[in-house]
Amino acid sequence: MKKNGAMQKSKQWNVRRAVWLAGVFNFLHSCGSGCLLPFLTLYFRHLGLNAAMIGIIMASKHLLALVWRPLSSVLTRQYDKRRTVIVGSLLSSALVVLTLLLFPSTGIQAESGRCNASQPDADPTTILEWTTVPSQSNATVYSINQTSVITEHPVEVTTLVSSNWSARGLRSLKKPQQEEEPHTEFLGSLKVMDAQHQMFFLVLIVMGLWEFMAAPLEWTADDGLYEYLDFVDATDHHNGVKVWKQLGAAFGNCAVGVLVTSLFCLTGATLEFYSYTIFMILTIPTAALLPIYLRKRERPTSTGFKALQLVYGNSQAILCVVTVILMGMVNSAVSDFLLWHMQDCGATEIHMGISLALAHLSQASFAPIAGHLSRILKYHGWLLVLAVVSLALQCLYYSFLWGPWAVIPAQLLAGFSTGALWWSVTSQSEDIATPGTEKTILKLFEVLSLELGATFGSLAAGFVVQKFGVKVLFQGTAVILALWSSTLAVLKWKIPRQRRINYSRLLATDTELSESESDQEKDWLETAMEDTTRNNKWTNR
């Protein structure tokens, strides 16, 4: 008995340690992601890229993740290289992203004028700006320290003295006829392009390389932890790790917002990149200690195809698929261009960081009330309708922003949009899952929303913003979501709910109940024996 008790204590301690390490890992990694990812489109705007170009870049990022993330997860599991991939992904992504800092601004987008150009420490990207005047076919405007000079012919600019250009690189602007013959067709096509399209293709290449390095990380670490907990029969602890992702992202958003706003005239937006790199490197020691268990199997399982069949065979699940794709499209559009809209309303990074942090905290705080809310609604499917309605209200509110802090009320609704969405999706996955497919079905919904839906959303949003503006984008998404929420509510009411009986869960529940009843009988018998002994002693006296 003592030996069994010691084994149980050791087992509990290992599970607790595993969950703690996973929480630290997710917190640090999410801190780094929160420092940079939400602000990327702002940085691309600063580089001079237009909305359509940014939409294509972000769509390409999501499309690469859609293909590479599941494939890399299978490969790392098959060849038992999970820890190597995790550490390599952290280190390589931390270094590759710094390449974006080597690109100087093309100057197509005007700076906000937050720093005085006469200051010696002003952001170097505001020193030289150029654009072509449409009304004059050969005229070029060069803006140096906010002083514009118009020339009839392009001027060759080969040198510019600035102490801060060493970190960002210096690009020479030359006449097209003075360019050297390209060594390859691709490089030649880049040289004959204007500066904005050159920047677009360079950023697209770097972003593709970065996503290739970073995409395998999250699923690989999550799969390793889940299988470890499954091996010790403690998968119920897995959901507790997810809250650290939200908390880490909130901390990263808020911290980098405060730092960048305070030091903007000294560092510009480069602090966001360096913060990302620092947090990725800090995550490496925890990745080296992260508990990962690989269950040996003779051949890879086909749970992915089984999950597709289960989803396809359930009408409620198909409704859920359509909803998560649509929500993914809208969330991607919001994440790409909400900060643009806030910047146009006078917001700085501190306003953006705090508003983003509040959205993550709202999502984290939804979990404790989700169960009560689901019982009130009597069916988790109505949480899906609530999520769509909440996101529609958020988008409608975003279109009428009037100041830096005006966005906060809408951000507090994130718990009822994103939080309710994934709570309902998780419950739907449990309804249709067979033993061993629960997590695969949930991942299927995640990749459909966060990658497939986000690909279409970023691509469409970029062209809409380019042609009609950010306000029209948010108003249009609000109308689409409102129409779908009405349709979804009718279909949810008409289509009967189909719930598959999960025998393994019933068996586990029955075992727990049997053990509980056995313990109660044992307690009753021990109490009766103690009472009998006590009565005998009293009688002998």
Coordinates of C-alpha atoms in Angstrom, one line a residue:
M1 CA 0.0 0.0 0.0
K2 CA 2.8 2.4 0.9
K3 CA 4.5 1.6 -2.4
N4 CA 1.3 2.3 -4.4
G5 CA 0.9 5.6 -2.5
A6 CA 4.5 6.6 -3.3
M7 CA 3.9 5.8 -7.0
Q8 CA 0.8 7.9 -7.0
K9 CA 2.6 10.8 -5.4
S10 CA 5.4 10.6 -7.9
K11 CA 2.9 10.4 -10.8
Q12 CA 1.0 13.4 -9.6
W13 CA 4.2 15.4 -9.1
N14 CA 5.3 14.6 -12.7
V15 CA 2.0 15.7 -14.1
R16 CA 2.1 18.9 -12.1
R17 CA 5.6 19.6 -13.2
A18 CA 4.8 18.8 -16.9
V19 CA 1.8 21.2 -16.8
W20 CA 3.8 23.9 -15.1
L21 CA 6.6 23.6 -17.7
A22 CA 4.1 23.7 -20.5
G23 CA 2.4 26.8 -19.0
V24 CA 5.8 28.6 -18.8
F25 CA 6.6 27.6 -22.4
N26 CA 3.3 28.8 -23.8
F27 CA 3.4 32.0 -21.8
L28 CA 6.9 33.0 -23.0
H29 CA 6.2 32.0 -26.6
S30 CA 2.9 33.9 -26.6
C31 CA 4.6 36.9 -25.1
G32 CA 7.0 37.0 -28.1
S33 CA 4.2 36.5 -30.6
G34 CA 2.2 39.2 -28.9
C35 CA 5.1 41.6 -29.2
L36 CA 5.3 41.4 -33.0
L37 CA 2.5 39.6 -34.9
P38 CA -0.4 42.1 -34.3
F39 CA 1.9 45.0 -35.3
L40 CA 3.3 43.5 -38.5
T41 CA 0.8 45.2 -40.9
L42 CA 1.6 48.5 -39.3
Y43 CA 5.3 47.9 -40.0
F44 CA 4.5 47.0 -43.6
R45 CA 2.5 50.2 -44.0
H46 CA 5.5 52.1 -42.7
L47 CA 7.7 50.3 -45.3
G48 CA 5.4 51.8 -48.0
L49 CA 3.3 48.8 -48.9
N50 CA -0.4 49.4 -49.8
A51 CA -3.3 47.5 -48.4
A52 CA -3.6 45.1 -51.3
M53 CA 0.0 44.1 -51.1
I54 CA -0.2 43.6 -47.3
G55 CA -3.3 41.4 -47.9
I56 CA -1.4 39.2 -50.3
I57 CA 1.5 38.9 -47.9
M58 CA -0.6 37.9 -45.0
A59 CA -2.7 35.5 -47.1
S60 CA 0.5 33.8 -48.3
K61 CA 1.6 33.4 -44.7
H62 CA -1.7 31.7 -43.7
L63 CA -1.7 29.5 -46.9
L64 CA 1.8 28.3 -46.1
A65 CA 0.8 27.5 -42.5
L66 CA -2.3 25.7 -43.8
V67 CA -0.1 23.2 -45.7
W68 CA 3.1 23.1 -43.7
R69 CA 1.8 23.0 -40.1
P70 CA -0.1 19.7 -40.3
L71 CA 2.5 18.1 -42.5
S72 CA 5.4 19.0 -40.2
S73 CA 3.5 17.8 -37.2
V74 CA 3.1 14.3 -38.9
L75 CA 6.8 14.2 -39.9
T76 CA 8.2 15.2 -36.6
R77 CA 6.1 12.6 -34.9
Q78 CA 7.0 9.9 -37.4
Y79 CA 10.8 10.5 -37.1
D80 CA 10.8 11.3 -33.4
K81 CA 12.3 14.8 -33.8
R82 CA 9.9 16.9 -31.9
R83 CA 12.3 18.5 -29.4
T84 CA 14.8 19.2 -32.2
V85 CA 12.1 20.8 -34.3
I86 CA 10.8 22.9 -31.4
V87 CA 14.2 24.3 -30.4
G88 CA 15.3 24.8 -34.1
S89 CA 12.0 26.6 -34.9
L90 CA 12.4 29.0 -31.9
L91 CA 16.0 29.9 -32.8
S92 CA 15.6 30.1 -36.6
S93 CA 12.4 32.2 -36.5
A94 CA 14.0 34.5 -33.9
L95 CA 16.9 35.2 -36.3
V96 CA 15.1 35.2 -39.7
V97 CA 12.5 37.9 -38.6
L98 CA 15.3 40.4 -38.0
T99 CA 15.9 40.4 -41.8
L100 CA 12.9 42.7 -42.1
L101 CA 14.8 45.4 -40.3
L102 CA 17.3 45.6 -43.1
F103 CA 14.7 47.0 -45.5
P104 CA 14.4 50.8 -45.5
S105 CA 11.1 52.5 -46.1
T106 CA 10.1 53.2 -49.7
G107 CA 8.4 56.3 -48.3
I108 CA 5.1 55.8 -50.2
Q109 CA 3.1 56.1 -47.0
A110 CA 3.5 59.4 -45.1
E111 CA 4.9 59.3 -41.6
S112 CA 2.7 60.4 -38.7
G113 CA 5.1 63.1 -37.6
R114 CA 5.3 61.9 -34.0
C115 CA 9.0 62.8 -33.9
N116 CA 10.5 66.1 -34.9
A117 CA 12.8 65.4 -37.9
S118 CA 15.2 68.1 -36.5
Q119 CA 16.0 65.9 -33.5
P120 CA 19.3 64.0 -33.9
D121 CA 17.7 60.7 -32.7
A122 CA 14.7 60.9 -35.0
D123 CA 13.6 57.8 -36.9
P124 CA 15.8 57.6 -40.0
T125 CA 13.0 56.5 -42.2
T126 CA 11.5 59.9 -42.0
I127 CA 14.6 61.6 -43.4
L128 CA 14.3 60.5 -47.0
E129 CA 11.0 59.9 -48.7
W130 CA 10.1 59.9 -52.4
T131 CA 7.1 59.4 -54.6
T132 CA 6.1 60.1 -58.1
V133 CA 3.6 62.9 -58.9
P134 CA 0.8 61.6 -61.1
S135 CA 0.2 64.9 -62.8
Q136 CA 3.8 65.2 -64.0
S137 CA 5.0 62.1 -65.9
N138 CA 8.7 62.7 -65.3
A139 CA 8.6 64.6 -62.1
T140 CA 9.8 63.1 -58.8
V141 CA 9.3 64.5 -55.3
Y142 CA 12.1 64.0 -52.8
S143 CA 11.2 64.8 -49.2
I144 CA 14.3 65.4 -47.0
N145 CA 13.5 66.4 -43.4
Q146 CA 10.0 67.1 -44.5
T147 CA 11.1 69.6 -47.2
S148 CA 9.9 68.6 -50.7
V149 CA 11.9 69.2 -53.8
I150 CA 10.5 68.5 -57.3
T151 CA 12.8 67.6 -60.2
E152 CA 11.9 66.9 -63.8
H153 CA 14.1 63.8 -63.9
P154 CA 14.9 61.2 -61.3
V155 CA 17.9 62.0 -59.2
E156 CA 20.5 59.5 -58.3
V157 CA 20.8 59.2 -54.6
T158 CA 23.8 57.0 -53.6
T159 CA 24.7 58.1 -50.1
L160 CA 23.0 59.4 -47.1
V161 CA 24.8 60.0 -43.8
S162 CA 22.8 58.9 -40.7
S163 CA 24.0 57.1 -37.7
N164 CA 20.9 55.0 -37.5
W165 CA 21.0 53.7 -41.1
S166 CA 23.6 51.1 -40.2
A167 CA 20.9 49.0 -38.6
R168 CA 18.4 49.3 -41.4
G169 CA 20.6 49.3 -44.5
L170 CA 20.8 51.8 -47.3
R171 CA 19.3 51.5 -50.7
S172 CA 20.5 53.4 -53.7
L173 CA 18.0 54.9 -56.0
K174 CA 19.2 54.9 -59.6
K175 CA 17.8 55.7 -63.0
P176 CA 16.4 52.6 -64.8
Q177 CA 18.8 53.1 -67.7
Q178 CA 21.8 53.0 -65.3
E179 CA 21.0 49.6 -63.9
E180 CA 23.4 46.8 -64.6
E181 CA 22.4 43.7 -66.6
P182 CA 20.8 41.1 -64.3
H183 CA 22.5 37.8 -63.7
T184 CA 19.2 36.0 -63.5
E185 CA 15.7 36.6 -64.9
F186 CA 14.2 37.0 -61.4
L187 CA 16.8 39.5 -60.1
G188 CA 16.4 41.4 -63.4
S189 CA 12.7 41.6 -63.0
L190 CA 13.2 43.0 -59.5
K191 CA 15.6 45.7 -60.7
V192 CA 13.3 47.1 -63.3
M193 CA 10.4 47.4 -60.8
D194 CA 9.6 50.5 -58.8
A195 CA 10.8 50.6 -55.2
Q196 CA 7.3 49.7 -53.8
H197 CA 7.1 46.4 -55.8
Q198 CA 10.7 45.6 -55.0
M199 CA 9.9 45.9 -51.3
F200 CA 6.7 43.8 -51.7
F201 CA 8.6 40.9 -53.2
L202 CA 11.4 41.1 -50.7
V203 CA 9.0 41.1 -47.8
L204 CA 7.0 38.3 -49.3
I205 CA 10.1 36.1 -49.5
V206 CA 11.2 36.8 -46.0
M207 CA 7.7 36.3 -44.6
G208 CA 7.5 32.9 -46.4
L209 CA 10.8 31.8 -45.0
W210 CA 9.9 33.0 -41.5
E211 CA 6.5 31.2 -41.5
F212 CA 8.3 28.0 -42.8
M213 CA 10.5 28.2 -39.7
A214 CA 7.8 29.1 -37.2
A215 CA 4.8 27.1 -38.3
P216 CA 5.8 23.7 -37.0
L217 CA 6.3 24.9 -33.4
E218 CA 2.9 25.2 -31.9
W219 CA 1.4 21.9 -33.0
T220 CA 4.6 19.9 -32.4
A221 CA 4.8 21.1 -28.8
D222 CA 1.1 20.7 -28.2
D223 CA 1.1 17.1 -29.6
G224 CA 4.0 16.1 -27.5
L225 CA 2.5 17.4 -24.3
Y226 CA -0.9 15.8 -25.0
E227 CA 0.6 12.4 -25.7
Y228 CA 2.6 12.6 -22.5
L229 CA -0.5 13.5 -20.5
D230 CA -2.4 10.8 -22.3
F231 CA 0.2 8.2 -21.3
V232 CA -0.3 9.1 -17.6
D233 CA -4.1 9.4 -17.9
A234 CA -4.1 13.1 -17.2
T235 CA -5.4 14.7 -20.4
D236 CA -7.9 16.7 -18.4
H237 CA -5.0 18.9 -17.4
H238 CA -4.3 19.8 -21.0
N239 CA -7.0 22.5 -21.3
G240 CA -5.6 24.3 -18.3
V241 CA -2.4 25.1 -20.3
K242 CA -4.3 27.1 -22.9
V243 CA -5.1 30.0 -20.6
W244 CA -1.3 30.8 -20.4
K245 CA -1.3 31.5 -24.1
Q246 CA -3.9 34.2 -23.6
L247 CA -2.1 35.7 -20.6
G248 CA 1.2 35.6 -22.4
A249 CA -0.2 37.3 -25.5
A250 CA -1.8 40.0 -23.3
F251 CA 1.4 40.7 -21.5
G252 CA 3.4 40.9 -24.8
N253 CA 0.8 43.3 -26.4
C254 CA 0.8 45.6 -23.4
A255 CA 4.5 45.5 -22.7
V256 CA 5.7 46.2 -26.2
G257 CA 3.0 48.9 -26.6
V258 CA 4.3 50.8 -23.6
L259 CA 8.0 50.4 -24.6
V260 CA 7.6 51.4 -28.3
T261 CA 5.5 54.4 -27.4
S262 CA 8.1 55.6 -24.8
L263 CA 11.1 54.9 -27.0
F264 CA 9.7 55.5 -30.5
C265 CA 11.9 58.5 -31.4
L266 CA 15.0 56.4 -30.4
T267 CA 14.2 53.0 -31.8
G268 CA 11.1 53.3 -33.9
A269 CA 9.2 50.0 -34.4
T270 CA 12.4 48.0 -34.3
L271 CA 11.8 47.3 -30.6
E272 CA 8.9 45.0 -31.5
F273 CA 11.2 42.7 -33.5
Y274 CA 13.9 42.6 -30.9
S275 CA 11.4 41.8 -28.2
Y276 CA 10.1 38.9 -30.3
T277 CA 13.7 37.6 -30.7
I278 CA 14.4 37.9 -27.0
F279 CA 11.3 36.0 -25.9
M280 CA 11.9 33.3 -28.5
I281 CA 15.4 32.8 -27.1
L282 CA 14.1 32.8 -23.5
T283 CA 11.7 30.1 -24.5
I284 CA 14.5 27.7 -25.6
P285 CA 15.5 26.5 -22.1
T286 CA 11.9 25.6 -21.3
A287 CA 11.6 23.8 -24.7
A288 CA 14.6 21.7 -23.8
L289 CA 12.9 20.6 -20.6
L290 CA 9.4 20.3 -22.0
P291 CA 8.0 16.7 -21.3
I292 CA 7.4 15.0 -24.6
Y293 CA 6.3 11.4 -25.0
L294 CA 6.3 9.5 -28.3
R295 CA 4.0 6.5 -28.5
K296 CA 5.7 4.0 -30.8
R297 CA 3.5 2.7 -33.5
E298 CA 4.2 0.5 -36.5
R299 CA 2.6 2.8 -39.0
P300 CA 1.1 6.3 -39.0
T301 CA -2.6 6.5 -38.2
S302 CA -5.2 8.0 -40.5
T303 CA -7.1 10.0 -37.9
G304 CA -7.2 13.0 -40.2
F305 CA -9.3 11.2 -42.8
K306 CA -11.4 9.7 -40.1
A307 CA -12.0 13.3 -38.7
L308 CA -13.0 14.5 -42.1
Q309 CA -15.5 11.7 -42.5
L310 CA -17.1 12.3 -39.0
V311 CA -17.5 16.1 -39.8
Y312 CA -18.9 15.4 -43.2
G313 CA -21.4 13.0 -41.9
N314 CA -22.9 15.4 -39.3
S315 CA -25.2 18.3 -40.4
Q316 CA -24.5 20.3 -37.2
A317 CA -20.7 19.9 -37.7
I318 CA -21.0 21.2 -41.3
L319 CA -22.7 24.3 -40.0
C320 CA -19.9 24.6 -37.6
V321 CA -17.4 24.3 -40.4
V322 CA -19.0 27.1 -42.5
T323 CA -19.1 29.3 -39.4
V324 CA -15.5 28.9 -38.4
I325 CA -14.3 29.6 -41.9
L326 CA -16.4 32.8 -42.0
M327 CA -15.3 33.8 -38.5
G328 CA -11.7 33.1 -39.6
M329 CA -12.1 35.4 -42.6
V330 CA -13.5 38.2 -40.5
N331 CA -11.0 37.8 -37.6
S332 CA -8.2 37.9 -40.1
A333 CA -9.5 41.1 -41.7
V334 CA -9.8 42.7 -38.3
S335 CA -6.4 41.7 -37.1
D336 CA -4.8 43.0 -40.3
F337 CA -6.4 46.4 -40.5
L338 CA -7.9 47.3 -37.1
L339 CA -4.6 48.9 -36.1
W340 CA -4.5 50.8 -39.3
H341 CA -7.9 52.3 -38.4
M342 CA -6.7 53.1 -34.9
Q343 CA -3.6 54.8 -36.2
D344 CA -5.7 57.0 -38.5
C345 CA -7.8 57.9 -35.4
G346 CA -4.6 59.1 -33.6
A347 CA -3.8 56.0 -31.6
T348 CA -0.2 55.0 -30.7
E349 CA 1.3 51.7 -29.8
I350 CA 0.3 52.0 -26.2
H351 CA -3.4 52.4 -27.1
M352 CA -3.1 49.4 -29.5
G353 CA -1.2 47.2 -27.0
I354 CA -3.7 47.8 -24.2
S355 CA -6.7 47.3 -26.4
L356 CA -5.3 44.0 -27.8
A357 CA -4.4 42.9 -24.2
L358 CA -8.0 43.5 -23.1
A359 CA -9.3 41.3 -25.9
H360 CA -7.0 38.4 -24.8
L361 CA -8.0 38.8 -21.1
S362 CA -11.7 38.9 -22.1
Q363 CA -11.2 35.5 -23.9
A364 CA -9.4 34.0 -21.0
S365 CA -12.1 35.1 -18.6
F366 CA -14.9 33.6 -20.7
A367 CA -14.0 30.0 -19.8
P368 CA -15.3 30.1 -16.1
I369 CA -18.7 31.4 -17.3
A370 CA -19.0 29.3 -20.5
G371 CA -20.4 26.3 -18.7
H372 CA -23.1 28.3 -16.9
L373 CA -24.0 30.2 -20.1
S374 CA -24.2 26.9 -22.0
R375 CA -26.6 25.5 -19.4
I376 CA -28.7 28.6 -19.6
L377 CA -29.0 28.3 -23.4
K378 CA -29.6 24.5 -23.0
Y379 CA -27.4 23.7 -26.0
H380 CA -23.8 24.7 -26.8
G381 CA -24.8 25.3 -30.5
W382 CA -26.5 28.5 -29.5
L383 CA -23.1 29.7 -28.3
L384 CA -22.0 29.6 -31.9
V385 CA -24.8 32.0 -32.8
L386 CA -23.9 34.2 -29.9
A387 CA -20.3 34.3 -31.2
V388 CA -21.3 35.4 -34.7
V389 CA -23.6 38.1 -33.3
S390 CA -20.9 39.4 -31.0
L391 CA -18.3 39.7 -33.8
A392 CA -20.9 41.5 -36.0
L393 CA -21.4 44.0 -33.3
Q394 CA -17.6 44.4 -32.9
C395 CA -17.1 45.1 -36.6
L396 CA -20.0 47.6 -36.7
Y397 CA -18.5 49.4 -33.7
Y398 CA -15.0 49.4 -35.3
S399 CA -16.3 51.3 -38.3
F400 CA -17.3 54.3 -36.1
L401 CA -14.2 54.8 -34.1
W402 CA -13.5 58.4 -33.2
G403 CA -10.5 58.3 -30.9
P404 CA -7.6 56.3 -29.6
W405 CA -9.4 54.8 -26.6
A406 CA -12.8 54.3 -28.4
V407 CA -12.0 50.7 -29.3
I408 CA -12.0 49.4 -25.8
P409 CA -15.7 48.6 -25.4
A410 CA -15.6 46.4 -28.5
Q411 CA -12.5 44.6 -27.4
L412 CA -14.3 43.5 -24.2
L413 CA -16.7 41.6 -26.4
A414 CA -13.9 39.3 -27.6
G415 CA -14.8 36.8 -24.9
F416 CA -18.3 36.5 -26.4
S417 CA -17.1 36.2 -30.0
T418 CA -13.8 34.3 -30.1
G419 CA -14.2 32.7 -26.7
A420 CA -17.7 31.5 -27.3
L421 CA -16.8 30.3 -30.8
W422 CA -14.1 27.9 -29.6
W423 CA -16.1 26.7 -26.6
S424 CA -18.9 25.7 -28.9
V425 CA -16.5 24.2 -31.4
T426 CA -14.8 22.1 -28.7
S427 CA -18.2 20.8 -27.5
Q428 CA -19.2 20.1 -31.1
S429 CA -16.0 18.1 -31.6
E430 CA -16.8 16.0 -28.5
D431 CA -20.3 15.3 -29.8
I432 CA -19.2 13.7 -33.1
A433 CA -15.9 12.2 -32.0
T434 CA -15.0 8.5 -31.7
P435 CA -12.3 7.4 -29.3
G436 CA -9.0 8.8 -30.3
T437 CA -10.3 11.4 -32.8
E438 CA -11.4 14.3 -30.4
K439 CA -8.2 16.3 -30.7
T440 CA -7.9 15.7 -34.4
I441 CA -11.4 17.0 -35.1
L442 CA -10.7 20.1 -33.0
K443 CA -7.5 20.7 -34.9
L444 CA -9.4 20.4 -38.2
F445 CA -11.7 23.2 -37.1
E446 CA -8.7 25.3 -36.0
V447 CA -6.9 24.9 -39.3
L448 CA -10.1 25.7 -41.3
S449 CA -10.6 28.9 -39.3
L450 CA -7.1 30.2 -38.4
E451 CA -5.5 29.3 -41.8
L452 CA -8.0 28.6 -44.6
G453 CA -10.5 31.2 -43.5
A454 CA -7.7 33.7 -42.7
T455 CA -6.2 33.2 -46.1
F456 CA -9.4 34.3 -47.9
G457 CA -10.0 37.0 -45.3
S458 CA -6.6 38.7 -45.6
L459 CA -6.7 38.5 -49.4
A460 CA -10.2 40.0 -49.7
A461 CA -9.7 42.6 -47.0
G462 CA -6.6 43.9 -48.6
F463 CA -8.3 44.7 -51.9
V464 CA -11.4 46.1 -50.1
V465 CA -9.4 48.5 -48.0
Q466 CA -7.3 49.5 -51.1
K467 CA -10.5 50.3 -53.1
F468 CA -13.1 51.4 -50.5
G469 CA -11.3 52.0 -47.2
V470 CA -11.2 50.4 -43.7
K471 CA -14.7 51.7 -42.6
V472 CA -16.4 50.0 -45.6
L473 CA -14.5 46.8 -44.7
F474 CA -15.8 46.7 -41.2
Q475 CA -19.4 47.7 -42.2
G476 CA -19.5 45.0 -44.9
T477 CA -18.2 42.3 -42.6
A478 CA -20.8 43.3 -40.0
V479 CA -23.6 43.0 -42.5
I480 CA -22.4 39.6 -43.7
L481 CA -22.1 38.3 -40.1
A482 CA -25.6 39.6 -39.2
L483 CA -27.1 37.8 -42.2
W484 CA -25.3 34.5 -41.4
S485 CA -26.2 34.7 -37.7
S486 CA -29.9 34.8 -38.7
T487 CA -29.5 31.9 -41.1
L488 CA -27.5 29.9 -38.6
A489 CA -30.1 30.3 -35.9
V490 CA -32.9 29.0 -38.2
L491 CA -30.8 26.1 -39.3
K492 CA -29.7 25.2 -35.8
W493 CA -33.4 25.1 -34.8
K494 CA -34.5 23.1 -37.8
I495 CA -31.7 20.5 -38.0
P496 CA -31.9 17.9 -35.3
R497 CA -28.9 17.4 -33.0
Q498 CA -26.9 14.2 -33.6
R499 CA -24.7 13.1 -30.8
R500 CA -22.4 10.1 -31.0
I501 CA -22.1 8.0 -27.9
N502 CA -18.5 8.0 -26.7
Y503 CA -18.2 4.6 -25.1
S504 CA -14.6 5.2 -23.8
R505 CA -15.9 8.3 -21.9
L506 CA -18.8 6.4 -20.5
L507 CA -16.5 3.6 -19.4
A508 CA -14.2 6.1 -17.7
T509 CA -17.2 7.7 -16.0
D510 CA -18.6 4.4 -14.9
T511 CA -15.2 3.4 -13.5
E512 CA -15.0 6.6 -11.5
L513 CA -18.5 6.1 -10.2
S514 CA -17.7 2.5 -9.2
E515 CA -14.5 3.5 -7.4
S516 CA -16.5 6.3 -5.6
E517 CA -19.2 3.8 -4.5
S518 CA -16.6 1.3 -3.4
D519 CA -14.9 4.0 -1.4
Q520 CA -18.2 5.0 0.2
E521 CA -19.0 1.3 1.1
K522 CA -15.5 1.0 2.6
D523 CA -15.9 4.2 4.6
W524 CA -19.3 2.9 5.9
L525 CA -17.9 -0.5 6.9
E526 CA -14.9 1.1 8.7
T527 CA -17.2 3.5 10.5
A528 CA -19.5 0.6 11.6
M529 CA -16.5 -1.4 12.9
E530 CA -15.2 1.6 14.8
D531 CA -18.6 2.1 16.4
T532 CA -18.8 -1.6 17.4
T533 CA -15.4 -1.5 18.9
R534 CA -16.2 1.6 20.8
N535 CA -19.4 0.1 22.1
N536 CA -17.7 -3.1 23.3
K537 CA -15.1 -1.0 25.2
W538 CA -18.0 0.9 26.9
T539 CA -19.7 -2.4 27.8
N540 CA -16.6 -3.9 29.3
R541 CA -16.2 -0.9 31.5

